[in-house]
Structures are given as structure tokens and as C-alpha cells.
XYZ file of C-alpha atoms in Angstrom:
707
model
C 155.063 -17.484 47.095
C 153.383 -14.953 45.002
C 150.134 -16.809 44.911
C 149.960 -17.253 48.651
C 150.905 -13.609 49.224
C 148.357 -12.397 46.820
C 145.788 -14.674 48.342
C 146.369 -13.191 51.711
C 145.732 -9.720 50.397
C 142.692 -10.728 48.386
C 144.236 -10.155 44.976
C 143.527 -12.330 41.983
C 146.620 -13.393 40.071
C 146.614 -14.757 36.564
C 147.272 -18.509 36.558
C 146.690 -18.848 40.276
C 143.828 -19.787 42.513
C 140.821 -17.633 43.185
C 141.259 -15.231 46.082
C 139.219 -15.701 49.172
C 136.418 -13.285 49.940
C 137.225 -10.280 52.069
C 135.687 -10.325 55.488
C 134.137 -7.051 56.814
C 135.218 -5.812 60.267
C 132.768 -5.908 63.108
C 130.828 -2.719 63.766
C 130.451 -1.206 67.219
C 127.184 -0.823 68.970
C 125.220 2.384 68.630
C 125.490 2.950 72.313
C 129.251 3.300 72.040
C 129.051 6.038 69.346
C 129.483 9.534 70.885
C 126.748 12.073 70.266
C 127.395 15.682 69.113
C 125.308 17.374 71.796
C 127.054 15.465 74.565
C 130.604 16.625 73.629
C 131.722 19.834 75.368
C 132.569 22.859 73.141
C 136.155 23.695 72.328
C 137.536 26.412 74.606
C 138.641 29.495 72.621
C 139.929 32.963 73.443
C 137.535 35.923 73.508
C 137.077 37.325 70.033
C 134.485 39.355 68.153
C 132.618 36.113 67.559
C 131.660 36.012 71.266
C 129.102 38.669 70.420
C 127.585 36.388 67.795
C 127.528 33.519 70.279
C 125.823 35.654 72.918
C 123.031 36.583 70.530
C 122.611 32.943 69.520
C 122.418 31.809 73.173
C 119.725 34.391 73.865
C 117.631 33.049 70.977
C 118.063 29.452 72.227
C 117.038 30.321 75.787
C 113.969 32.204 74.633
C 112.780 29.375 72.398
C 111.835 26.698 75.007
C 109.791 24.582 72.608
C 112.813 23.606 70.581
C 114.303 20.223 71.583
C 117.995 19.390 71.682
C 119.614 18.355 68.422
C 120.082 14.635 67.730
C 122.916 12.862 65.902
C 120.665 11.501 63.191
C 118.422 14.219 61.737
C 115.096 13.181 60.243
C 113.434 15.454 57.746
C 109.684 15.762 57.375
C 108.043 17.172 54.288
C 105.010 19.323 55.094
C 102.300 19.832 52.628
C 102.319 23.165 50.858
C 98.843 24.001 52.108
C 99.835 23.791 55.784
C 103.053 25.800 55.464
C 102.940 29.249 57.026
C 105.304 32.126 56.169
C 107.710 32.807 58.998
C 109.066 36.249 59.698
C 112.691 36.603 58.638
C 115.141 36.923 61.452
C 117.349 39.950 61.705
C 120.558 39.318 59.826
C 123.734 39.681 61.780
C 126.394 41.977 60.344
C 129.753 40.340 60.902
C 131.651 43.505 59.922
C 129.948 46.149 62.051
C 130.389 44.530 65.463
C 131.414 47.593 67.475
C 130.095 48.261 70.931
C 128.045 51.220 69.690
C 126.256 49.123 67.036
C 125.477 46.342 69.542
C 124.109 48.868 72.014
C 121.874 50.339 69.291
C 120.492 46.870 68.509
C 119.709 46.177 72.150
C 117.842 49.461 72.582
C 114.099 49.244 72.319
C 112.520 51.267 69.472
C 110.150 53.011 71.865
C 112.998 54.591 73.881
C 112.884 58.431 73.730
C 116.308 60.064 73.061
C 117.599 62.403 75.745
C 118.880 65.960 75.283
C 122.646 65.476 75.086
C 123.513 69.097 75.886
C 121.491 69.096 79.087
C 122.894 65.712 80.030
C 126.462 67.022 79.546
C 125.760 70.175 81.556
C 124.337 68.162 84.461
C 127.317 65.783 84.350
C 129.780 68.704 84.415
C 128.045 70.260 87.395
C 127.963 66.908 89.235
C 131.747 66.512 89.134
C 133.206 66.199 92.649
C 136.455 67.752 93.722
C 137.221 64.970 96.243
C 137.557 62.385 93.496
C 140.066 64.495 91.592
C 142.086 65.258 94.717
C 142.178 61.560 95.586
C 143.325 60.777 92.049
C 145.981 63.491 92.303
C 147.385 62.094 95.546
C 147.724 58.636 93.982
C 149.418 60.054 90.876
C 151.860 62.159 92.891
C 152.892 59.087 94.836
C 153.398 57.096 91.601
C 154.951 59.896 89.468
C 156.632 62.439 91.754
C 157.784 65.676 90.072
C 156.343 64.639 86.704
C 153.632 67.184 86.001
C 153.124 66.086 82.395
C 152.217 62.477 83.270
C 150.046 63.622 86.179
C 148.066 65.995 83.944
C 147.717 63.351 81.247
C 146.180 60.939 83.747
C 143.919 63.638 85.207
C 142.599 64.423 81.720
C 142.067 60.708 81.088
C 140.199 60.441 84.400
C 137.998 63.409 83.471
C 137.316 61.915 80.045
C 136.348 58.593 81.688
C 133.891 60.378 83.994
C 132.158 61.914 80.958
C 132.295 58.822 78.713
C 128.615 57.765 79.027
C 127.463 61.009 77.377
C 127.368 60.746 73.566
C 129.631 62.878 71.447
C 128.464 66.413 70.533
C 129.611 68.052 67.307
C 131.030 71.592 67.655
C 128.314 74.078 66.805
C 129.395 77.523 65.525
C 126.293 79.099 67.063
C 127.259 77.931 70.560
C 129.155 80.022 73.041
C 132.883 80.195 72.280
C 133.869 78.793 75.685
C 131.415 75.895 75.769
C 131.615 73.353 77.537
C 134.210 74.781 79.931
C 131.805 77.528 80.983
C 129.328 74.895 82.293
C 131.881 73.123 84.470
C 131.889 72.984 88.272
C 133.929 75.965 89.478
C 135.898 74.094 92.127
C 136.931 71.354 89.692
C 137.749 73.958 87.028
C 139.934 75.845 89.469
C 141.659 72.586 90.446
C 142.469 71.765 86.810
C 143.681 75.326 86.176
C 146.112 75.049 89.072
C 147.475 71.749 87.803
C 147.895 72.932 84.208
C 149.698 76.119 85.257
C 152.512 73.939 86.584
C 153.392 72.937 83.017
C 156.027 74.743 81.001
C 155.570 75.495 77.289
C 157.222 72.297 76.137
C 155.050 70.141 78.414
C 151.923 72.057 77.399
C 152.736 71.319 73.756
C 153.174 67.637 74.572
C 149.879 67.589 76.487
C 148.091 69.114 73.494
C 149.611 66.453 71.245
C 148.598 63.753 73.751
C 144.962 64.894 73.680
C 145.054 65.093 69.878
C 146.368 61.539 69.636
C 143.637 60.361 72.000
C 141.115 62.035 69.744
C 142.196 60.013 66.730
C 143.026 56.826 68.670
C 140.896 53.994 67.275
C 139.414 52.722 70.536
C 135.796 51.630 70.436
C 135.488 51.707 74.219
C 135.794 55.525 74.201
C 132.601 56.779 72.551
C 133.116 60.470 73.468
C 135.916 62.997 74.070
C 134.392 65.614 76.365
C 137.377 65.485 78.718
C 139.801 66.079 75.863
C 137.709 69.052 74.707
C 137.965 70.645 78.147
C 141.714 69.996 78.101
C 142.037 71.757 74.723
C 140.230 74.808 76.070
C 142.331 74.972 79.245
C 145.617 74.631 77.339
C 144.683 77.428 74.910
C 143.550 79.659 77.789
C 146.706 79.215 79.855
C 149.117 79.168 76.883
C 147.668 81.512 74.218
C 151.070 81.980 72.512
C 151.817 78.272 72.292
C 153.683 77.509 69.067
C 151.744 74.645 67.499
C 153.509 72.844 64.651
C 150.840 73.378 61.995
C 152.588 71.192 59.413
C 152.512 68.215 61.772
C 148.914 69.006 62.703
C 147.892 69.181 59.039
C 149.508 65.820 58.360
C 147.564 64.351 61.274
C 144.167 65.605 60.155
C 144.834 64.800 56.491
C 145.505 61.196 57.481
C 142.100 61.119 59.232
C 139.944 62.999 56.739
C 137.544 60.051 56.535
C 136.679 60.506 60.222
C 134.594 63.632 59.816
C 133.427 64.066 63.411
C 136.879 63.667 64.959
C 138.396 65.993 62.313
C 135.799 68.654 63.117
C 136.641 68.383 66.829
C 140.368 68.718 66.019
C 139.750 71.927 64.030
C 137.600 73.258 66.852
C 140.365 72.467 69.354
C 143.023 74.245 67.310
C 140.743 77.233 66.809
C 140.512 77.833 70.575
C 143.907 79.595 70.456
C 142.416 82.256 68.175
C 140.057 83.548 70.855
C 143.083 84.607 72.925
C 145.483 85.612 70.115
C 144.024 87.067 66.912
C 147.214 86.686 64.884
C 147.404 82.981 65.756
C 143.717 82.558 64.959
C 144.068 84.055 61.472
C 147.159 81.945 60.774
C 145.321 78.790 61.885
C 142.312 79.671 59.721
C 144.346 80.346 56.571
C 146.934 77.557 56.949
C 144.914 74.698 58.487
C 141.157 75.235 58.410
C 140.821 76.550 54.877
C 142.345 73.385 53.410
C 139.545 71.297 54.997
C 136.708 73.387 53.558
C 135.543 70.608 51.225
C 135.492 67.994 53.995
C 132.018 66.767 54.869
C 130.375 68.811 57.631
C 133.249 71.305 58.047
C 132.403 74.139 55.623
C 129.850 76.012 57.739
C 131.939 75.645 60.904
C 135.049 77.091 59.191
C 133.158 80.092 57.773
C 131.389 80.848 61.045
C 134.658 80.524 62.970
C 136.251 83.393 61.000
C 133.244 85.627 61.591
C 133.122 84.740 65.303
C 136.854 85.383 65.616
C 136.592 88.904 64.174
C 133.531 89.700 66.290
C 135.149 88.341 69.462
C 138.170 90.653 69.057
C 135.915 93.590 68.000
C 137.748 94.187 64.728
C 136.734 97.380 62.883
C 137.697 98.597 59.364
C 140.324 100.916 60.878
C 141.928 98.252 63.084
C 145.640 97.672 62.608
C 146.077 94.018 61.620
C 148.843 92.695 59.401
C 147.378 90.596 56.574
C 149.735 88.949 54.110
C 149.051 89.210 50.411
C 148.897 85.393 50.093
C 146.177 85.311 52.740
C 144.229 87.990 50.885
C 144.501 85.955 47.673
C 143.095 82.879 49.421
C 140.025 84.599 50.849
C 139.396 86.463 47.559
C 139.378 83.177 45.639
C 137.110 81.666 48.287
C 134.537 84.469 48.047
C 134.480 84.317 44.236
C 134.334 80.515 44.055
C 131.047 79.678 42.318
C 131.308 75.942 43.082
C 131.327 76.488 46.850
C 128.244 74.993 48.541
C 127.309 77.069 51.567
C 124.108 77.996 53.300
C 122.762 81.523 52.814
C 123.728 82.536 56.323
C 127.266 81.186 55.942
C 127.663 82.896 52.549
C 126.591 86.220 54.060
C 129.000 85.756 56.977
C 131.818 85.044 54.527
C 131.038 88.187 52.510
C 130.985 90.358 55.656
C 134.300 88.923 56.837
C 135.860 89.482 53.411
C 134.713 93.120 53.253
C 136.173 93.777 56.687
C 139.505 92.100 55.922
C 139.718 93.876 52.551
C 139.360 97.299 54.175
C 142.093 96.400 56.657
C 144.339 95.081 53.865
C 143.694 98.269 51.883
C 145.018 100.341 54.780
C 148.131 98.166 54.941
C 148.697 98.664 51.198
C 148.454 102.448 51.545
C 150.648 102.465 54.647
C 153.455 100.247 53.298
C 154.798 100.672 49.759
C 156.343 97.174 49.839
C 152.986 95.738 48.694
C 153.170 97.608 45.370
C 155.530 95.263 43.533
C 153.666 92.109 44.614
C 150.315 93.589 43.577
C 151.690 94.761 40.234
C 153.030 91.270 39.541
C 149.583 89.756 40.299
C 147.694 92.129 37.978
C 146.083 89.943 35.254
C 146.366 91.045 31.633
C 142.788 90.077 30.742
C 139.720 92.027 31.836
C 138.152 90.287 34.858
C 136.907 91.108 38.378
C 140.326 90.194 39.757
C 141.925 92.867 37.566
C 139.513 95.534 38.829
C 140.171 94.566 42.435
C 143.968 94.683 42.159
C 143.824 97.857 40.031
C 141.882 99.624 42.773
C 144.463 98.570 45.369
C 147.339 99.684 43.130
C 145.791 103.101 42.534
C 145.263 103.638 46.258
C 148.864 102.663 46.921
C 150.156 104.873 44.095
C 148.097 107.987 44.851
C 148.316 107.959 48.648
C 151.921 106.888 49.166
C 154.633 108.811 47.331
C 157.212 106.049 47.944
C 155.241 103.714 45.681
C 156.457 105.766 42.682
C 160.019 104.826 43.582
C 158.970 101.175 43.795
C 157.405 101.486 40.355
C 160.680 102.835 38.941
C 162.483 99.760 40.276
C 160.090 97.048 39.069
C 158.444 98.375 35.875
C 160.815 96.496 33.535
C 160.010 93.138 35.177
C 156.252 93.777 34.894
C 155.981 95.643 31.603
C 152.526 94.411 30.557
C 151.088 95.250 33.976
C 152.794 98.663 33.932
C 151.130 99.466 30.594
C 147.687 98.678 32.041
C 148.367 100.741 35.162
C 149.701 103.678 33.146
C 146.628 103.686 30.891
C 144.321 103.729 33.926
C 146.296 106.502 35.630
C 146.589 108.732 32.559
C 142.870 108.571 31.747
C 141.250 108.902 35.178
C 143.626 109.793 38.000
C 146.483 111.896 36.620
C 145.474 115.111 38.412
C 145.881 113.405 41.759
C 149.110 111.721 40.668
C 150.564 114.987 39.364
C 150.372 116.588 42.806
C 152.758 113.985 44.270
C 156.422 114.722 44.854
C 158.296 112.354 42.539
C 155.843 112.182 39.614
C 157.777 114.328 37.144
C 161.102 112.631 37.891
C 159.480 109.192 37.576
C 158.000 109.854 34.127
C 161.206 111.478 32.971
C 163.086 108.362 34.111
C 160.605 106.149 32.238
C 161.084 108.195 29.081
C 164.875 108.073 29.207
C 165.131 104.372 30.023
C 162.565 103.158 27.495
C 164.012 105.323 24.737
C 167.466 103.934 25.443
C 166.130 100.370 25.423
C 164.251 100.990 22.185
C 167.413 102.113 20.446
C 169.255 99.019 21.650
C 166.464 96.665 20.631
C 166.256 98.096 17.133
C 169.967 97.519 16.569
C 169.906 93.989 17.967
C 166.779 93.054 16.021
C 168.435 93.944 12.718
C 171.473 91.839 13.553
C 169.455 88.858 14.718
C 167.096 89.000 11.740
C 169.904 88.275 9.286
C 171.393 85.394 11.302
C 168.275 83.811 12.864
C 167.320 80.239 11.981
C 163.828 79.497 10.668
C 163.148 77.227 13.677
C 163.461 80.179 16.074
C 160.109 81.753 15.163
C 158.569 81.318 18.614
C 161.460 83.143 20.240
C 161.268 85.979 17.738
C 157.496 86.284 18.263
C 158.040 86.501 21.998
C 160.682 89.179 21.502
C 158.363 91.091 19.182
C 155.596 91.054 21.806
C 158.017 92.455 24.373
C 159.157 95.179 22.001
C 155.537 96.043 21.239
C 154.839 96.454 24.946
C 157.950 98.582 25.311
C 156.898 100.790 22.393
C 153.432 101.210 23.809
C 154.783 102.104 27.237
C 157.221 104.604 25.723
C 154.446 106.193 23.658
C 152.210 106.609 26.703
C 155.017 108.153 28.744
C 155.941 110.616 26.021
C 152.337 111.680 25.471
C 151.969 112.317 29.211
C 155.178 114.365 29.329
C 154.136 116.439 26.324
C 150.646 117.232 27.595
C 151.290 117.683 31.318
C 154.966 118.628 31.636
C 155.678 121.218 28.920
C 159.063 122.848 29.230
C 159.050 126.651 29.701
C 161.950 129.109 29.663
C 162.775 131.807 32.207
C 161.732 134.560 29.767
C 158.300 133.004 29.397
C 157.875 132.892 33.157
C 158.861 136.594 33.504
C 156.592 137.661 30.640
C 153.642 135.704 32.074
C 154.173 137.228 35.498
C 154.315 140.784 34.105
C 151.321 140.214 31.840
C 149.104 138.760 34.561
C 150.058 141.508 37.032
C 149.133 144.228 34.498
C 145.894 142.402 33.735
C 145.024 142.173 37.416
C 145.672 145.898 37.975
C 143.593 146.876 34.951
C 140.732 144.622 36.045
C 140.869 146.168 39.509
C 140.559 149.711 38.188
C 137.861 148.637 35.736
C 135.895 147.141 38.605
C 136.491 150.248 40.677
C 135.306 152.554 37.892
C 132.168 150.595 36.937
C 131.012 148.804 40.096
C 132.606 150.710 42.954
C 131.829 154.280 41.820
C 135.557 155.000 41.396
C 136.085 155.189 45.130
C 139.699 153.998 45.067
C 140.508 156.007 41.908
C 139.117 159.207 43.409
C 140.986 158.591 46.646
C 144.258 158.156 44.731
C 143.614 161.335 42.728
C 142.800 163.161 45.946
C 146.066 162.099 47.525
C 148.059 163.046 44.422
C 146.338 166.438 44.255
C 147.067 166.972 47.928
C 150.784 166.580 47.387
C 150.834 168.304 43.990
C 151.650 165.165 41.959
C 148.423 164.830 39.989
C 149.438 166.915 36.971
C 152.753 165.194 36.640
C 151.120 161.740 36.923
C 148.550 162.632 34.262
C 151.343 163.873 32.057
C 153.113 160.505 32.423
C 149.903 158.619 31.628
C 149.276 160.707 28.486
C 152.837 160.204 27.336
C 152.432 156.444 27.853
C 149.275 156.489 25.754
C 151.029 158.418 22.973
C 153.915 155.981 23.151
C 151.568 153.010 22.837
C 149.791 154.533 19.836
C 153.049 155.371 18.083
C 154.415 151.887 18.790
C 151.250 150.334 17.406
C 151.506 152.450 14.214
C 155.162 151.670 13.723
C 154.749 147.945 14.353
C 151.901 147.682 11.848
C 154.319 148.974 9.179
C 157.554 147.283 10.162
C 156.328 143.904 11.451
C 156.029 142.267 7.977
C 159.534 143.458 7.087
C 161.000 142.341 10.373
C 159.216 139.011 10.117
C 160.867 138.176 6.798
C 164.275 139.229 8.017
C 163.712 137.388 11.273
C 163.050 134.115 9.463
C 166.158 134.482 7.346
C 168.762 135.666 9.815
C 167.563 135.804 13.414
C 166.048 132.332 13.820
C 169.300 130.389 13.240
C 171.049 132.559 15.815
C 168.252 132.502 18.358
C 167.948 128.716 18.280
C 171.261 128.429 20.055
C 170.273 130.994 22.617
C 166.922 129.302 23.111
C 168.630 125.973 23.628
C 170.774 127.316 26.430
C 167.866 129.238 27.945
C 165.735 126.079 27.823
C 168.413 124.097 29.609
C 168.679 126.650 32.386
C 164.916 127.109 32.500
C 164.400 123.351 32.760
C 167.014 123.150 35.485
C 165.320 125.911 37.464
C 161.911 124.301 36.900
C 163.101 120.871 38.031
C 164.889 122.234 41.077
C 161.808 124.165 42.096
C 159.439 121.211 41.565
C 159.443 119.993 45.199
C 158.567 123.479 46.418
C 155.875 123.938 43.788
C 154.414 120.529 44.576
C 154.359 121.382 48.260
C 152.631 124.689 47.532
C 150.025 122.998 45.327
C 149.523 120.191 47.820
C 149.107 122.458 50.818
C 146.895 124.805 48.817
C 144.585 121.951 47.808
C 144.518 120.614 51.352
C 143.781 124.070 52.714
C 140.953 124.676 50.243
C 139.463 121.270 50.965
C 139.773 121.829 54.709
C 138.036 125.191 54.439
C 135.280 123.737 52.237
C 134.656 120.892 54.670
C 134.927 122.722 57.991
C 134.193 126.371 57.195
C 131.725 126.575 54.291
C 130.502 129.965 55.454
C 133.913 131.474 54.638
C 133.369 130.922 50.930
C 129.968 132.581 51.127
C 131.440 135.674 52.757
C 134.594 135.802 50.646
C 133.672 139.150 49.071
C 133.127 140.789 52.430
C 136.395 139.301 53.696
C 138.247 140.781 50.712
C 136.682 144.172 51.335
C 137.680 143.941 54.963
C 141.255 143.054 53.978
C 141.433 146.092 51.674
C 140.176 148.312 54.457
C 142.876 146.999 56.737
C 145.509 147.596 54.059
C 144.346 151.197 53.623
C 144.348 151.704 57.362
C 147.865 150.341 57.658
C 149.057 152.465 54.729
C 147.585 155.582 56.353
C 149.239 154.572 59.601
C 152.595 154.160 57.859
C 152.173 157.446 55.966
C 151.357 159.309 59.181
C 154.449 158.063 60.946
C 156.539 158.615 57.810
C 155.526 162.270 57.617
C 155.994 162.590 61.356
C 159.525 161.251 61.057
C 160.213 163.604 58.138
C 159.028 166.576 60.186
C 161.102 165.449 63.144
C 164.248 165.140 61.024
C 163.653 168.458 59.259
C 162.702 170.493 62.346
C 164.758 168.999 65.180
C 167.845 167.764 63.353
C 168.209 170.018 60.333
C 166.682 173.176 61.805
C 164.160 173.654 58.994
C 160.596 174.824 59.299
C 157.726 172.341 59.424
C 156.893 171.103 55.886
C 160.087 172.365 54.185
C 161.778 168.937 54.047
C 158.527 167.405 52.788
C 158.340 169.959 49.963
C 161.923 169.168 49.002
C 161.092 165.452 48.706
C 157.992 166.122 46.608
C 159.992 168.423 44.325
C 162.335 165.511 43.734
C 159.385 163.276 42.783
C 158.083 165.955 40.392
C 161.458 166.255 38.754
C 161.696 162.471 38.293
C 158.208 162.259 36.805
C 158.953 165.112 34.402
C 162.133 163.410 33.245
C 160.250 160.142 32.668
C 157.575 161.972 30.657
C 160.221 163.799 28.542
C 161.987 160.495 27.888
C 158.791 158.827 26.742
C 158.003 161.797 24.445
C 161.451 161.589 22.879
C 161.033 157.850 22.289
C 157.627 158.449 20.663
C 159.052 161.187 18.406
C 161.907 158.907 17.361
C 159.476 156.162 16.481
C 157.336 158.601 14.461
C 160.393 159.679 12.457
C 161.003 156.047 11.476
């Protein structure tokens, strides 16, 4: 069985018979074999490879000399001498198969490019109102009472009408309201009417719809002119629309690789700024500034800020609220050395920064709430940033008295910055600071608080030094740096108080007042005797002689001179003796009295500080006002003083005339005396008083001589 089975299969078995030869099957005729070119192609769905097939079919149709392919291909070897170099065919890129790339390949190289701006302007002017009205009627029948869907479809219809025109990048040098300003007026009015039917919520959704269309990856939409017009209309009709900037930033950050579409999105968001300046600045700082390093966006972002300020006609004295974080951002931007900008854009940025800095400076002076934030930002190292913040702090401190109160509240939290500010103030600007209302109280508060803290720190440092572990060196070094700053601050405050706020007693104030009044009177008579030909002295003597008081007055003056000479002689003898006794006995007793007098004098001085500050402030303002507006007054000050003295003399004569008239009236009409009798009685009283004063001074001089 095995042999026969193996024989049937053509196997050779050991010990058996030889297997029969295998017979080959019969082959079919060549006519029955199907050919490749006769079989129809396999039907497939439309894919990107249809584009490849279309290009291949065009090459086959153009090449008529090529015969159809056969099943059996015969190869012929040409001699190397007869071979000619063929031009390489254009390679087909299987990746870049978009409609735009295929259209570019089909264009002839000799085609002249058209002006896209002019083409867009002509297309906008050729828009027909009938087509939009017809579209509106169809949409109202399909979506009744749904204004959002109707407007979305109208915008899509407008975008489709403007699709053939290539995309145009936003140009900062263009008009702010381009391309809406070039649109057909009837169509523009029609779209305005339709968009006004939207509420705020629907307008926000329409803006988001246009933004999504902008970033929608559809190759059949090469341009977005209709969406641009929609952005401009939405911002015009809803200038206070609350755009969710966080969501917008996420959207553009996800599409940062699409530079052209991102630039259009920033341009669309910036349209709100032309109708609302506050929204425009917020958009620039929160959204645009983050995209400054994106390709092709830097110049547009810088020019937008400059155009925004020029559009709203912002001046250095304009009232705009700028946050301190926003000021920090633009300051860092201006001082960024790695920023690549054109010369024109760099100049625009500098001009915008100068304008915003002046406005921010006014806000700092107007509101004292900025002081603490600026003090916290003051760097410890010398740099341009330190100079900038120091200038702002000084303006806030010197022009707003409430900033001193803010400094009292926050100096302990910012001790290093307070030391720098105090050094700058004490060396350059203390005269201006001293004229403010709360300056003395502020420095007194600093002195008391820092002295109290110093005493506490010294006690705690001794206790900690004995118990501290050797691993705690970093903490101790940090504490030592803080104590050093506190010591330095305390030293500066005490030096300022000692030099500018010396305590004076009530006796010193009275003595100074008496001394300066006597000095002024003596200088007046000296001037009158040497430069005025003794006019006022002679007039006084004449009046005294008239009333018979000259001799008595001269007697008093001579007695005063004798008294002064005798006092001088006595003091020259007794002063050394009194000085020794004074050191031994009087000083211990007077120290107590001086302490009490100092307390009361300080109290009076402190209580009168607001009034004195007001007097000094108004005096300085008045002098400055006169110097600025009436410079001729200073030139004629001498003549004005002379005129004032003449008026005083005239008034005194007027008062004396009526005084004597009243005396005569009382003496004649009421008392029945003769004219001049009551006047003589009064003058006799004056003579008696002067004689008694002279006798008293003579007795005092004689007593001093006896000593």
C-alpha cells in the first residue's frame, strides 16, 4: 500500500520501485492571457492622490508619440555616444498638495501679479445690496427669530463673495478703519442694521464664531476679508463688549505657528481700542505684548500702541488710570536690549513710553496708594531702574502729604528701601520735605519706633547668642543684616532731627523776639541818621518838642545809657565770681527747671507746627507767585516800602488829629474846661511818668555802682 501510494505522489521509497516521472500541466495559449492595459482601473474614492493622477494624465495626453504599454517589456541598450541628456521633470511633492500650491504650479511664470489692495477695494465697491437682501429673506424663512444664526450666515456669505482676493496682512501704516471704509455704503448700512439686532451675548458669540473661522483649517478658504469686516462692525457697535482675554490668549497661543492668522486675530481684537481707550490698553498689555516675539508681529504691536494714543489725542496731562504692573511691563520693554525692532518702531515705542510715564507720574502724585508698591519695587543696587523709581517716589513724597503717613505704615516691611529713600531725601530734597505738614511727626515717630526696636533687638541678641546652635549661622547673619539696616536708619533719623528740628524753650523764643525787635529799631534809626538825613528822627524830636516831652525823653535816654555803662562795669567784675558759683550751685537746680520748660516749650512748638508750616508754605507760594507773575514788584520794593511808611504817617496824623479833637470836645463841652486845658493835664501826666522812670533808673545805677 505504501509503495503504490508513494508512487502515485511521485515519491521514491526505500526498497520499493522507482517513481514515475511527473507530468507537467498543459499551458494556456497566449491569446487567453489577459493584458494589463486592457483591464479597467480599480474604482476608488476621491483622495489627495487624484491630484497626482490628474497631472499624470495631462503628461500622457501631451506626449502623443508614446505608445501604449505592453505586457512583455523589451529593453534596448543604446550606445553611450547616441544618448542625449534629458531635462529632469518637476518632482511632485506628495506632502504639499493644497489647493494654493497646485494653483501656483499651474500659473505661468510670465503672469504679472495684481495689486491686491486695489482688487479688494474694487470688489468691496462692487457688492450688490440685492444679493444680500435675497440671502436675508431665505435665512429668515429658515431661521425665524434667530438673529445670531442669520448674522453668522450673512458674514459667511460676505466672506465667500470676497474669497478670490488673496489675504492681506494688517499694516500699521494703513487707515485704522480699513477695509470697512472702502465698502459700498448701502451694503454697509444693511450689515449695520442686522448687527444692531444682536444683544451683548449674541455679539460675543458672533465674535467667537468669526475667530474660530479664522483659525479653522480649511484649504478652500484662502482669505478672511468678510471676517475682518465683521470684526470691525462688532467692535464699532459694541465698544464695551467684555471679551474673555484668557480664552482668547489660549486660542492664539495654540496657533502661534500660523503667523498670518495670529496677526489678523490681534488686529481684530485691537479694533475695540479705537472706541474705548481703557479696553485698548488692557488688550495691548494683557494679550498683544505676550506675542511680541512672534514672527511678523513686533512692529504691528508697537505701532498699534502709538496709533491708539494718537487716535484718542492723549496728552501728558490727560487723566488715564495706568496700573503699576502695566508700567513695569512697558519699562522692561523699552529697556530690553535684545528686542529687534526697526528704527521707526523703536522711536514710536520711546515716544509712547514717555507719554505714558508722564501720565503715570501724575497718578502717583495724585494718589498716595502708589507709594507702598513703588517703595517695595525699589532695587537695592544702583541701576537705571532704581533712578526711575526713586524719581517717582520723591515726586509722590514731596507733592502729596499723605504719602508720609503711608511711609510710616510700611517702612518696617521695606527697611532697606527706606534707608535708600531717606539718604536721597536728606541730601538733596529736605528743604522741600520740611515744608510739608506731617514731616516732623513722621521723623519723630521713626526715631521712637527704631530706638524701641533697637533696645529689644540688643536684649534678644544676647540671649540667642548663648543658646544658638553652630548650624544656625545663616539665620544669625540674616538677623545681623537686618539689625545693621535698622541701626543705619535710626542713625539717619536722629541726625536729621538734631540738625533740622532742634528743640527750643519758651524763654529762648521770647529773648530772640526781643533781641531782633531791638536790632530792627536800631538799624532803622541808623539808616535814618546816615542815609535819610535824619528825617524821621527830626520829625519825632519836633513832635516831642511841640508837646514839651523832649527834655524828659532825653533824660530817660541818658539815664538808660548810664545804666548800661554801670551794668557793663559791674558785670565785668562780678561775672567770673558768679560763673564759678553758678557752676557749683545753680546748674543742678536749673536743670530741673530747664527740663520742665523744655517739655512745655516742645509741647507749644509741636502744637504750633501746623500753623507754622502753613505760614511757611503760603509765604513760599506767595513769593514764588509774585516772582513769576509780578517781577516788577521786586524791583520797586524800596519805593513800595517808602509809600507804605508815608501811608502809616498819614494815618497816624489822622488818628492824632481826631484824638486831640475828641480830647478838646470832652474838655470843652463835657467838662466845661477851656480849649487845651485837658490836653495839658494829660501831657503833665506823661511828664510825671517819664520823670519817675528816669529817677528809678538813676537809683538802680547808683545801687549797682555801690556794689
